[in-house]
PDB file of N, CA and C in Angstrom:
ATOM      1  N   UNK A   1     150.059 181.379 112.802  1.00  0.00           N
ATOM      2  CA  UNK A   1     151.341 181.904 113.202  1.00  0.00           C
ATOM      3  C   UNK A   1     152.396 180.790 113.253  1.00  0.00           C
ATOM      4  N   UNK A   2     152.026 179.643 113.732  1.00  0.00           N
ATOM      5  CA  UNK A   2     152.961 178.524 113.783  1.00  0.00           C
ATOM      6  C   UNK A   2     153.338 178.093 112.370  1.00  0.00           C
ATOM      7  N   UNK A   3     152.363 178.104 111.450  1.00  0.00           N
ATOM      8  CA  UNK A   3     152.646 177.730 110.076  1.00  0.00           C
ATOM      9  C   UNK A   3     153.663 178.673 109.444  1.00  0.00           C
ATOM     10  N   UNK A   4     153.572 179.969 109.771  1.00  0.00           N
ATOM     11  CA  UNK A   4     154.536 180.931 109.243  1.00  0.00           C
ATOM     12  C   UNK A   4     155.945 180.629 109.727  1.00  0.00           C
ATOM     13  N   UNK A   5     156.074 180.220 110.980  1.00  0.00           N
ATOM     14  CA  UNK A   5     157.391 179.894 111.516  1.00  0.00           C
ATOM     15  C   UNK A   5     157.962 178.662 110.818  1.00  0.00           C
ATOM     16  N   UNK A   6     157.113 177.672 110.546  1.00  0.00           N
ATOM     17  CA  UNK A   6     157.579 176.475 109.848  1.00  0.00           C
ATOM     18  C   UNK A   6     158.051 176.817 108.445  1.00  0.00           C
ATOM     19  N   UNK A   7     157.337 177.699 107.770  1.00  0.00           N
ATOM     20  CA  UNK A   7     157.721 178.096 106.422  1.00  0.00           C
ATOM     21  C   UNK A   7     159.062 178.818 106.426  1.00  0.00           C
ATOM     22  N   UNK A   8     159.285 179.654 107.448  1.00  0.00           N
ATOM     23  CA  UNK A   8     160.538 180.387 107.520  1.00  0.00           C
ATOM     24  C   UNK A   8     161.711 179.456 107.788  1.00  0.00           C
ATOM     25  N   UNK A   9     161.485 178.431 108.612  1.00  0.00           N
ATOM     26  CA  UNK A   9     162.556 177.508 108.951  1.00  0.00           C
ATOM     27  C   UNK A   9     162.896 176.583 107.788  1.00  0.00           C
ATOM     28  N   UNK A  10     161.928 176.334 106.939  1.00  0.00           N
ATOM     29  CA  UNK A  10     162.166 175.467 105.786  1.00  0.00           C
ATOM     30  C   UNK A  10     163.113 176.170 104.827  1.00  0.00           C
ATOM     31  N   UNK A  11     164.160 175.467 104.417  1.00  0.00           N
ATOM     32  CA  UNK A  11     165.088 176.092 103.493  1.00  0.00           C
ATOM     33  C   UNK A  11     164.614 175.901 102.057  1.00  0.00           C
ATOM     34  N   UNK A  12     165.096 176.749 101.216  1.00  0.00           N
ATOM     35  CA  UNK A  12     164.689 176.667  99.821  1.00  0.00           C
ATOM     36  C   UNK A  12     165.292 175.422  99.183  1.00  0.00           C
ATOM     37  N   UNK A  13     164.617 174.898  98.165  1.00  0.00           N
ATOM     38  CA  UNK A  13     165.172 173.718  97.479  1.00  0.00           C
ATOM     39  C   UNK A  13     166.552 173.987  96.891  1.00  0.00           C
ATOM     40  N   UNK A  14     166.781 175.195  96.411  1.00  0.00           N
ATOM     41  CA  UNK A  14     168.083 175.525  95.823  1.00  0.00           C
ATOM     42  C   UNK A  14     169.202 175.450  96.849  1.00  0.00           C
ATOM     43  N   UNK A  15     168.939 175.918  98.064  1.00  0.00           N
ATOM     44  CA  UNK A  15     169.999 175.881  99.073  1.00  0.00           C
ATOM     45  C   UNK A  15     170.280 174.452  99.523  1.00  0.00           C
ATOM     46  N   UNK A  16     169.261 173.600  99.565  1.00  0.00           N
ATOM     47  CA  UNK A  16     169.522 172.207  99.940  1.00  0.00           C
ATOM     48  C   UNK A  16     170.288 171.487  98.833  1.00  0.00           C
ATOM     49  N   UNK A  17     170.026 171.848  97.579  1.00  0.00           N
ATOM     50  CA  UNK A  17     170.771 171.269  96.457  1.00  0.00           C
ATOM     51  C   UNK A  17     172.229 171.712  96.526  1.00  0.00           C
ATOM     52  N   UNK A  18     172.456 172.998  96.798  1.00  0.00           N
ATOM     53  CA  UNK A  18     173.827 173.497  96.920  1.00  0.00           C
ATOM     54  C   UNK A  18     174.565 172.814  98.064  1.00  0.00           C
ATOM     55  N   UNK A  19     173.853 172.627  99.171  1.00  0.00           N
ATOM     56  CA  UNK A  19     174.465 171.968 100.322  1.00  0.00           C
ATOM     57  C   UNK A  19     174.829 170.523  99.990  1.00  0.00           C
ATOM     58  N   UNK A  20     173.928 169.818  99.289  1.00  0.00           N
ATOM     59  CA  UNK A  20     174.217 168.437  98.879  1.00  0.00           C
ATOM     60  C   UNK A  20     175.427 168.381  97.956  1.00  0.00           C
ATOM     61  N   UNK A  21     175.487 169.278  96.984  1.00  0.00           N
ATOM     62  CA  UNK A  21     176.607 169.285  96.039  1.00  0.00           C
ATOM     63  C   UNK A  21     177.918 169.624  96.736  1.00  0.00           C
ATOM     64  N   UNK A  22     177.864 170.556  97.671  1.00  0.00           N
ATOM     65  CA  UNK A  22     179.075 170.905  98.413  1.00  0.00           C
ATOM     66  C   UNK A  22     179.564 169.707  99.229  1.00  0.00           C
ATOM     67  N   UNK A  23     178.637 169.003  99.861  1.00  0.00           N
ATOM     68  CA  UNK A  23     178.988 167.824 100.653  1.00  0.00           C
ATOM     69  C   UNK A  23     179.638 166.756  99.774  1.00  0.00           C
ATOM     70  N   UNK A  24     179.043 166.503  98.617  1.00  0.00           N
ATOM     71  CA  UNK A  24     179.619 165.513  97.696  1.00  0.00           C
ATOM     72  C   UNK A  24     181.008 165.930  97.237  1.00  0.00           C
ATOM     73  N   UNK A  25     181.175 167.208  96.922  1.00  0.00           N
ATOM     74  CA  UNK A  25     182.474 167.688  96.442  1.00  0.00           C
ATOM     75  C   UNK A  25     183.536 167.598  97.535  1.00  0.00           C
ATOM     76  N   UNK A  26     183.134 167.768  98.778  1.00  0.00           N
ATOM     77  CA  UNK A  26     184.094 167.685  99.880  1.00  0.00           C
ATOM     78  C   UNK A  26     184.503 166.241 100.167  1.00  0.00           C
ATOM     79  N   UNK A  27     183.625 165.285  99.861  1.00  0.00           N
ATOM     80  CA  UNK A  27     183.881 163.904 100.237  1.00  0.00           C
ATOM     81  C   UNK A  27     184.181 162.966  99.067  1.00  0.00           C
ATOM     82  N   UNK A  28     184.021 163.448  97.842  1.00  0.00           N
ATOM     83  CA  UNK A  28     184.264 162.593  96.678  1.00  0.00           C
ATOM     84  C   UNK A  28     185.070 163.360  95.647  1.00  0.00           C
ATOM     85  N   UNK A  29     185.809 162.611  94.857  1.00  0.00           N
ATOM     86  CA  UNK A  29     186.499 163.194  93.716  1.00  0.00           C
ATOM     87  C   UNK A  29     186.467 162.183  92.576  1.00  0.00           C
ATOM     88  N   UNK A  30     187.092 162.538  91.475  1.00  0.00           N
ATOM     89  CA  UNK A  30     187.063 161.671  90.297  1.00  0.00           C
ATOM     90  C   UNK A  30     187.699 160.315  90.591  1.00  0.00           C
ATOM     91  N   UNK A  31     188.745 160.294  91.387  1.00  0.00           N
ATOM     92  CA  UNK A  31     189.405 159.039  91.733  1.00  0.00           C
ATOM     93  C   UNK A  31     188.447 158.119  92.493  1.00  0.00           C
ATOM     94  N   UNK A  32     187.660 158.674  93.367  1.00  0.00           N
ATOM     95  CA  UNK A  32     186.680 157.894  94.131  1.00  0.00           C
ATOM     96  C   UNK A  32     185.611 157.313  93.205  1.00  0.00           C
ATOM     97  N   UNK A  33     185.149 158.098  92.265  1.00  0.00           N
ATOM     98  CA  UNK A  33     184.134 157.619  91.323  1.00  0.00           C
ATOM     99  C   UNK A  33     184.711 156.516  90.437  1.00  0.00           C
ATOM    100  N   UNK A  34     185.966 156.679  89.999  1.00  0.00           N
ATOM    101  CA  UNK A  34     186.601 155.628  89.207  1.00  0.00           C
ATOM    102  C   UNK A  34     186.731 154.333  89.992  1.00  0.00           C
ATOM    103  N   UNK A  35     187.027 154.456  91.285  1.00  0.00           N
ATOM    104  CA  UNK A  35     187.100 153.264  92.134  1.00  0.00           C
ATOM    105  C   UNK A  35     185.734 152.569  92.193  1.00  0.00           C
ATOM    106  N   UNK A  36     184.677 153.348  92.373  1.00  0.00           N
ATOM    107  CA  UNK A  36     183.319 152.784  92.424  1.00  0.00           C
ATOM    108  C   UNK A  36     182.995 152.079  91.111  1.00  0.00           C
ATOM    109  N   UNK A  37     183.335 152.727  89.994  1.00  0.00           N
ATOM    110  CA  UNK A  37     183.087 152.117  88.686  1.00  0.00           C
ATOM    111  C   UNK A  37     183.822 150.790  88.536  1.00  0.00           C
ATOM    112  N   UNK A  38     185.080 150.768  88.960  1.00  0.00           N
ATOM    113  CA  UNK A  38     185.859 149.538  88.849  1.00  0.00           C
ATOM    114  C   UNK A  38     185.322 148.464  89.786  1.00  0.00           C
ATOM    115  N   UNK A  39     185.017 148.850  90.999  1.00  0.00           N
ATOM    116  CA  UNK A  39     184.551 147.889  92.013  1.00  0.00           C
ATOM    117  C   UNK A  39     183.230 147.232  91.608  1.00  0.00           C
ATOM    118  N   UNK A  40     182.315 148.002  91.040  1.00  0.00           N
ATOM    119  CA  UNK A  40     180.998 147.483  90.700  1.00  0.00           C
ATOM    120  C   UNK A  40     180.834 147.145  89.220  1.00  0.00           C
ATOM    121  N   UNK A  41     181.894 147.246  88.448  1.00  0.00           N
ATOM    122  CA  UNK A  41     181.841 146.838  87.040  1.00  0.00           C
ATOM    123  C   UNK A  41     180.956 147.720  86.191  1.00  0.00           C
ATOM    124  N   UNK A  42     180.998 149.010  86.435  1.00  0.00           N
ATOM    125  CA  UNK A  42     180.112 149.921  85.708  1.00  0.00           C
ATOM    126  C   UNK A  42     180.436 150.035  84.224  1.00  0.00           C
ATOM    127  N   UNK A  43     181.636 149.684  83.840  1.00  0.00           N
ATOM    128  CA  UNK A  43     182.017 149.803  82.432  1.00  0.00           C
ATOM    129  C   UNK A  43     181.795 148.515  81.644  1.00  0.00           C
ATOM    130  N   UNK A  44     181.219 147.521  82.296  1.00  0.00           N
ATOM    131  CA  UNK A  44     180.906 146.273  81.609  1.00  0.00           C
ATOM    132  C   UNK A  44     179.570 146.394  80.888  1.00  0.00           C
ATOM    133  N   UNK A  45     179.364 145.618  79.823  1.00  0.00           N
ATOM    134  CA  UNK A  45     178.044 145.620  79.178  1.00  0.00           C
ATOM    135  C   UNK A  45     176.979 145.124  80.155  1.00  0.00           C
ATOM    136  N   UNK A  46     175.800 145.715  80.092  1.00  0.00           N
ATOM    137  CA  UNK A  46     174.733 145.329  81.027  1.00  0.00           C
ATOM    138  C   UNK A  46     174.326 143.874  80.846  1.00  0.00           C
ATOM    139  N   UNK A  47     174.116 143.459  79.619  1.00  0.00           N
ATOM    140  CA  UNK A  47     173.679 142.087  79.374  1.00  0.00           C
ATOM    141  C   UNK A  47     174.889 141.221  79.062  1.00  0.00           C
ATOM    142  N   UNK A  48     175.250 140.400  80.013  1.00  0.00           N
ATOM    143  CA  UNK A  48     176.380 139.501  79.842  1.00  0.00           C
ATOM    144  C   UNK A  48     175.881 138.063  79.837  1.00  0.00           C
ATOM    145  N   UNK A  49     176.422 137.303  78.918  1.00  0.00           N
ATOM    146  CA  UNK A  49     176.042 135.885  78.833  1.00  0.00           C
ATOM    147  C   UNK A  49     176.648 135.105  79.981  1.00  0.00           C
ATOM    148  N   UNK A  50     175.859 134.195  80.468  1.00  0.00           N
ATOM    149  CA  UNK A  50     176.372 133.231  81.433  1.00  0.00           C
ATOM    150  C   UNK A  50     176.986 132.079  80.656  1.00  0.00           C
ATOM    151  N   UNK A  51     177.734 131.226  81.352  1.00  0.00           N
ATOM    152  CA  UNK A  51     178.327 130.079  80.643  1.00  0.00           C
ATOM    153  C   UNK A  51     177.298 129.199  79.927  1.00  0.00           C
ATOM    154  N   UNK A  52     176.069 129.159  80.448  1.00  0.00           N
ATOM    155  CA  UNK A  52     175.054 128.334  79.795  1.00  0.00           C
ATOM    156  C   UNK A  52     174.341 129.066  78.654  1.00  0.00           C
ATOM    157  N   UNK A  53     174.755 130.318  78.373  1.00  0.00           N
ATOM    158  CA  UNK A  53     174.178 131.064  77.251  1.00  0.00           C
ATOM    159  C   UNK A  53     172.981 131.927  77.613  1.00  0.00           C
ATOM    160  N   UNK A  54     172.557 131.916  78.868  1.00  0.00           N
ATOM    161  CA  UNK A  54     171.398 132.715  79.259  1.00  0.00           C
ATOM    162  C   UNK A  54     171.832 134.101  79.775  1.00  0.00           C
ATOM    163  N   UNK A  55     170.845 134.971  79.940  1.00  0.00           N
ATOM    164  CA  UNK A  55     171.069 136.317  80.477  1.00  0.00           C
ATOM    165  C   UNK A  55     170.281 136.455  81.772  1.00  0.00           C
ATOM    166  N   UNK A  56     170.832 137.210  82.701  1.00  0.00           N
ATOM    167  CA  UNK A  56     170.117 137.484  83.942  1.00  0.00           C
ATOM    168  C   UNK A  56     169.666 138.942  83.925  1.00  0.00           C
ATOM    169  N   UNK A  57     168.366 139.190  83.803  1.00  0.00           N
ATOM    170  CA  UNK A  57     167.899 140.569  83.752  1.00  0.00           C
ATOM    171  C   UNK A  57     168.163 141.340  85.045  1.00  0.00           C
ATOM    172  N   UNK A  58     168.220 140.650  86.174  1.00  0.00           N
ATOM    173  CA  UNK A  58     168.506 141.340  87.438  1.00  0.00           C
ATOM    174  C   UNK A  58     169.952 141.833  87.492  1.00  0.00           C
ATOM    175  N   UNK A  59     170.867 141.049  86.957  1.00  0.00           N
ATOM    176  CA  UNK A  59     172.260 141.510  86.874  1.00  0.00           C
ATOM    177  C   UNK A  59     172.368 142.725  85.962  1.00  0.00           C
ATOM    178  N   UNK A  60     171.644 142.701  84.865  1.00  0.00           N
ATOM    179  CA  UNK A  60     171.638 143.844  83.953  1.00  0.00           C
ATOM    180  C   UNK A  60     171.075 145.074  84.645  1.00  0.00           C
ATOM    181  N   UNK A  61     170.022 144.889  85.420  1.00  0.00           N
ATOM    182  CA  UNK A  61     169.420 146.002  86.154  1.00  0.00           C
ATOM    183  C   UNK A  61     170.417 146.582  87.153  1.00  0.00           C
ATOM    184  N   UNK A  62     171.117 145.721  87.867  1.00  0.00           N
ATOM    185  CA  UNK A  62     172.087 146.184  88.864  1.00  0.00           C
ATOM    186  C   UNK A  62     173.226 146.961  88.212  1.00  0.00           C
ATOM    187  N   UNK A  63     173.784 146.420  87.127  1.00  0.00           N
ATOM    188  CA  UNK A  63     174.868 147.124  86.445  1.00  0.00           C
ATOM    189  C   UNK A  63     174.413 148.483  85.933  1.00  0.00           C
ATOM    190  N   UNK A  64     173.214 148.533  85.407  1.00  0.00           N
ATOM    191  CA  UNK A  64     172.674 149.798  84.920  1.00  0.00           C
ATOM    192  C   UNK A  64     172.473 150.779  86.073  1.00  0.00           C
ATOM    193  N   UNK A  65     172.011 150.293  87.210  1.00  0.00           N
ATOM    194  CA  UNK A  65     171.812 151.164  88.383  1.00  0.00           C
ATOM    195  C   UNK A  65     173.151 151.688  88.901  1.00  0.00           C
ATOM    196  N   UNK A  66     174.170 150.836  88.942  1.00  0.00           N
ATOM    197  CA  UNK A  66     175.500 151.282  89.373  1.00  0.00           C
ATOM    198  C   UNK A  66     176.020 152.378  88.449  1.00  0.00           C
ATOM    199  N   UNK A  67     175.827 152.164  87.160  1.00  0.00           N
ATOM    200  CA  UNK A  67     176.278 153.152  86.178  1.00  0.00           C
ATOM    201  C   UNK A  67     175.542 154.479  86.374  1.00  0.00           C
ATOM    202  N   UNK A  68     174.249 154.413  86.629  1.00  0.00           N
ATOM    203  CA  UNK A  68     173.466 155.632  86.846  1.00  0.00           C
ATOM    204  C   UNK A  68     173.939 156.394  88.080  1.00  0.00           C
ATOM    205  N   UNK A  69     174.297 155.680  89.130  1.00  0.00           N
ATOM    206  CA  UNK A  69     174.803 156.339  90.342  1.00  0.00           C
ATOM    207  C   UNK A  69     176.091 157.087  90.030  1.00  0.00           C
ATOM    208  N   UNK A  70     176.984 156.451  89.294  1.00  0.00           N
ATOM    209  CA  UNK A  70     178.241 157.112  88.936  1.00  0.00           C
ATOM    210  C   UNK A  70     177.995 158.328  88.049  1.00  0.00           C
ATOM    211  N   UNK A  71     177.082 158.215  87.111  1.00  0.00           N
ATOM    212  CA  UNK A  71     176.741 159.359  86.260  1.00  0.00           C
ATOM    213  C   UNK A  71     176.146 160.496  87.086  1.00  0.00           C
ATOM    214  N   UNK A  72     175.297 160.161  88.042  1.00  0.00           N
ATOM    215  CA  UNK A  72     174.704 161.167  88.918  1.00  0.00           C
ATOM    216  C   UNK A  72     175.790 161.880  89.725  1.00  0.00           C
ATOM    217  N   UNK A  73     176.713 161.117  90.288  1.00  0.00           N
ATOM    218  CA  UNK A  73     177.781 161.720  91.089  1.00  0.00           C
ATOM    219  C   UNK A  73     178.649 162.643  90.244  1.00  0.00           C
ATOM    220  N   UNK A  74     178.992 162.198  89.046  1.00  0.00           N
ATOM    221  CA  UNK A  74     179.791 163.050  88.155  1.00  0.00           C
ATOM    222  C   UNK A  74     179.047 164.335  87.802  1.00  0.00           C
ATOM    223  N   UNK A  75     177.771 164.200  87.537  1.00  0.00           N
ATOM    224  CA  UNK A  75     176.968 165.376  87.172  1.00  0.00           C
ATOM    225  C   UNK A  75     176.890 166.365  88.337  1.00  0.00           C
ATOM    226  N   UNK A  76     176.666 165.865  89.536  1.00  0.00           N
ATOM    227  CA  UNK A  76     176.592 166.740  90.706  1.00  0.00           C
ATOM    228  C   UNK A  76     177.923 167.461  90.937  1.00  0.00           C
ATOM    229  N   UNK A  77     179.029 166.746  90.807  1.00  0.00           N
ATOM    230  CA  UNK A  77     180.332 167.384  90.989  1.00  0.00           C
ATOM    231  C   UNK A  77     180.593 168.425  89.903  1.00  0.00           C
ATOM    232  N   UNK A  78     180.182 168.117  88.692  1.00  0.00           N
ATOM    233  CA  UNK A  78     180.352 169.058  87.592  1.00  0.00           C
ATOM    234  C   UNK A  78     179.533 170.329  87.825  1.00  0.00           C
ATOM    235  N   UNK A  79     178.295 170.167  88.244  1.00  0.00           N
ATOM    236  CA  UNK A  79     177.452 171.339  88.504  1.00  0.00           C
ATOM    237  C   UNK A  79     177.982 172.155  89.672  1.00  0.00           C
ATOM    238  N   UNK A  80     178.538 171.494  90.675  1.00  0.00           N
ATOM    239  CA  UNK A  80     179.119 172.208  91.802  1.00  0.00           C
ATOM    240  C   UNK A  80     180.310 173.054  91.327  1.00  0.00           C
ATOM    241  N   UNK A  81     181.139 172.476  90.476  1.00  0.00           N
ATOM    242  CA  UNK A  81     182.283 173.226  89.940  1.00  0.00           C
ATOM    243  C   UNK A  81     181.821 174.420  89.112  1.00  0.00           C
ATOM    244  N   UNK A  82     180.773 174.237  88.310  1.00  0.00           N
ATOM    245  CA  UNK A  82     180.243 175.330  87.510  1.00  0.00           C
ATOM    246  C   UNK A  82     179.712 176.449  88.395  1.00  0.00           C
ATOM    247  N   UNK A  83     179.028 176.091  89.474  1.00  0.00           N
ATOM    248  CA  UNK A  83     178.516 177.108  90.403  1.00  0.00           C
ATOM    249  C   UNK A  83     179.661 177.890  91.025  1.00  0.00           C
ATOM    250  N   UNK A  84     180.728 177.193  91.400  1.00  0.00           N
ATOM    251  CA  UNK A  84     181.876 177.867  92.010  1.00  0.00           C
ATOM    252  C   UNK A  84     182.595 178.759  91.017  1.00  0.00           C
ATOM    253  N   UNK A  85     182.651 178.343  89.769  1.00  0.00           N
ATOM    254  CA  UNK A  85     183.308 179.166  88.742  1.00  0.00           C
ATOM    255  C   UNK A  85     182.552 180.464  88.504  1.00  0.00           C
ATOM    256  N   UNK A  86     181.223 180.412  88.622  1.00  0.00           N
ATOM    257  CA  UNK A  86     180.407 181.608  88.391  1.00  0.00           C
ATOM    258  C   UNK A  86     180.428 182.560  89.580  1.00  0.00           C
ATOM    259  N   UNK A  87     180.704 182.025  90.768  1.00  0.00           N
ATOM    260  CA  UNK A  87     180.712 182.883  91.963  1.00  0.00           C
ATOM    261  C   UNK A  87     182.003 183.624  92.141  1.00  0.00           C
TER     262      UNK A  87
END
């Protein structure tokens, strides 16, 4: 009986996704994402030469991760807009 109550209280994955997207849409917009991209250099090439001619793979990893975060945020906002257009 207790297990049934826990199952009922657990929300569906779809509703938690909708809630996350709504939260992001309320707190972020395209201008905010552009600021993040500029601040963290997301539009720079991942592998940049240092003055001594070497590459730092950790810097490349970080730039790629920053870019992925921005892509994720844009995708979530886009999907939220699509959901609202259909409703």
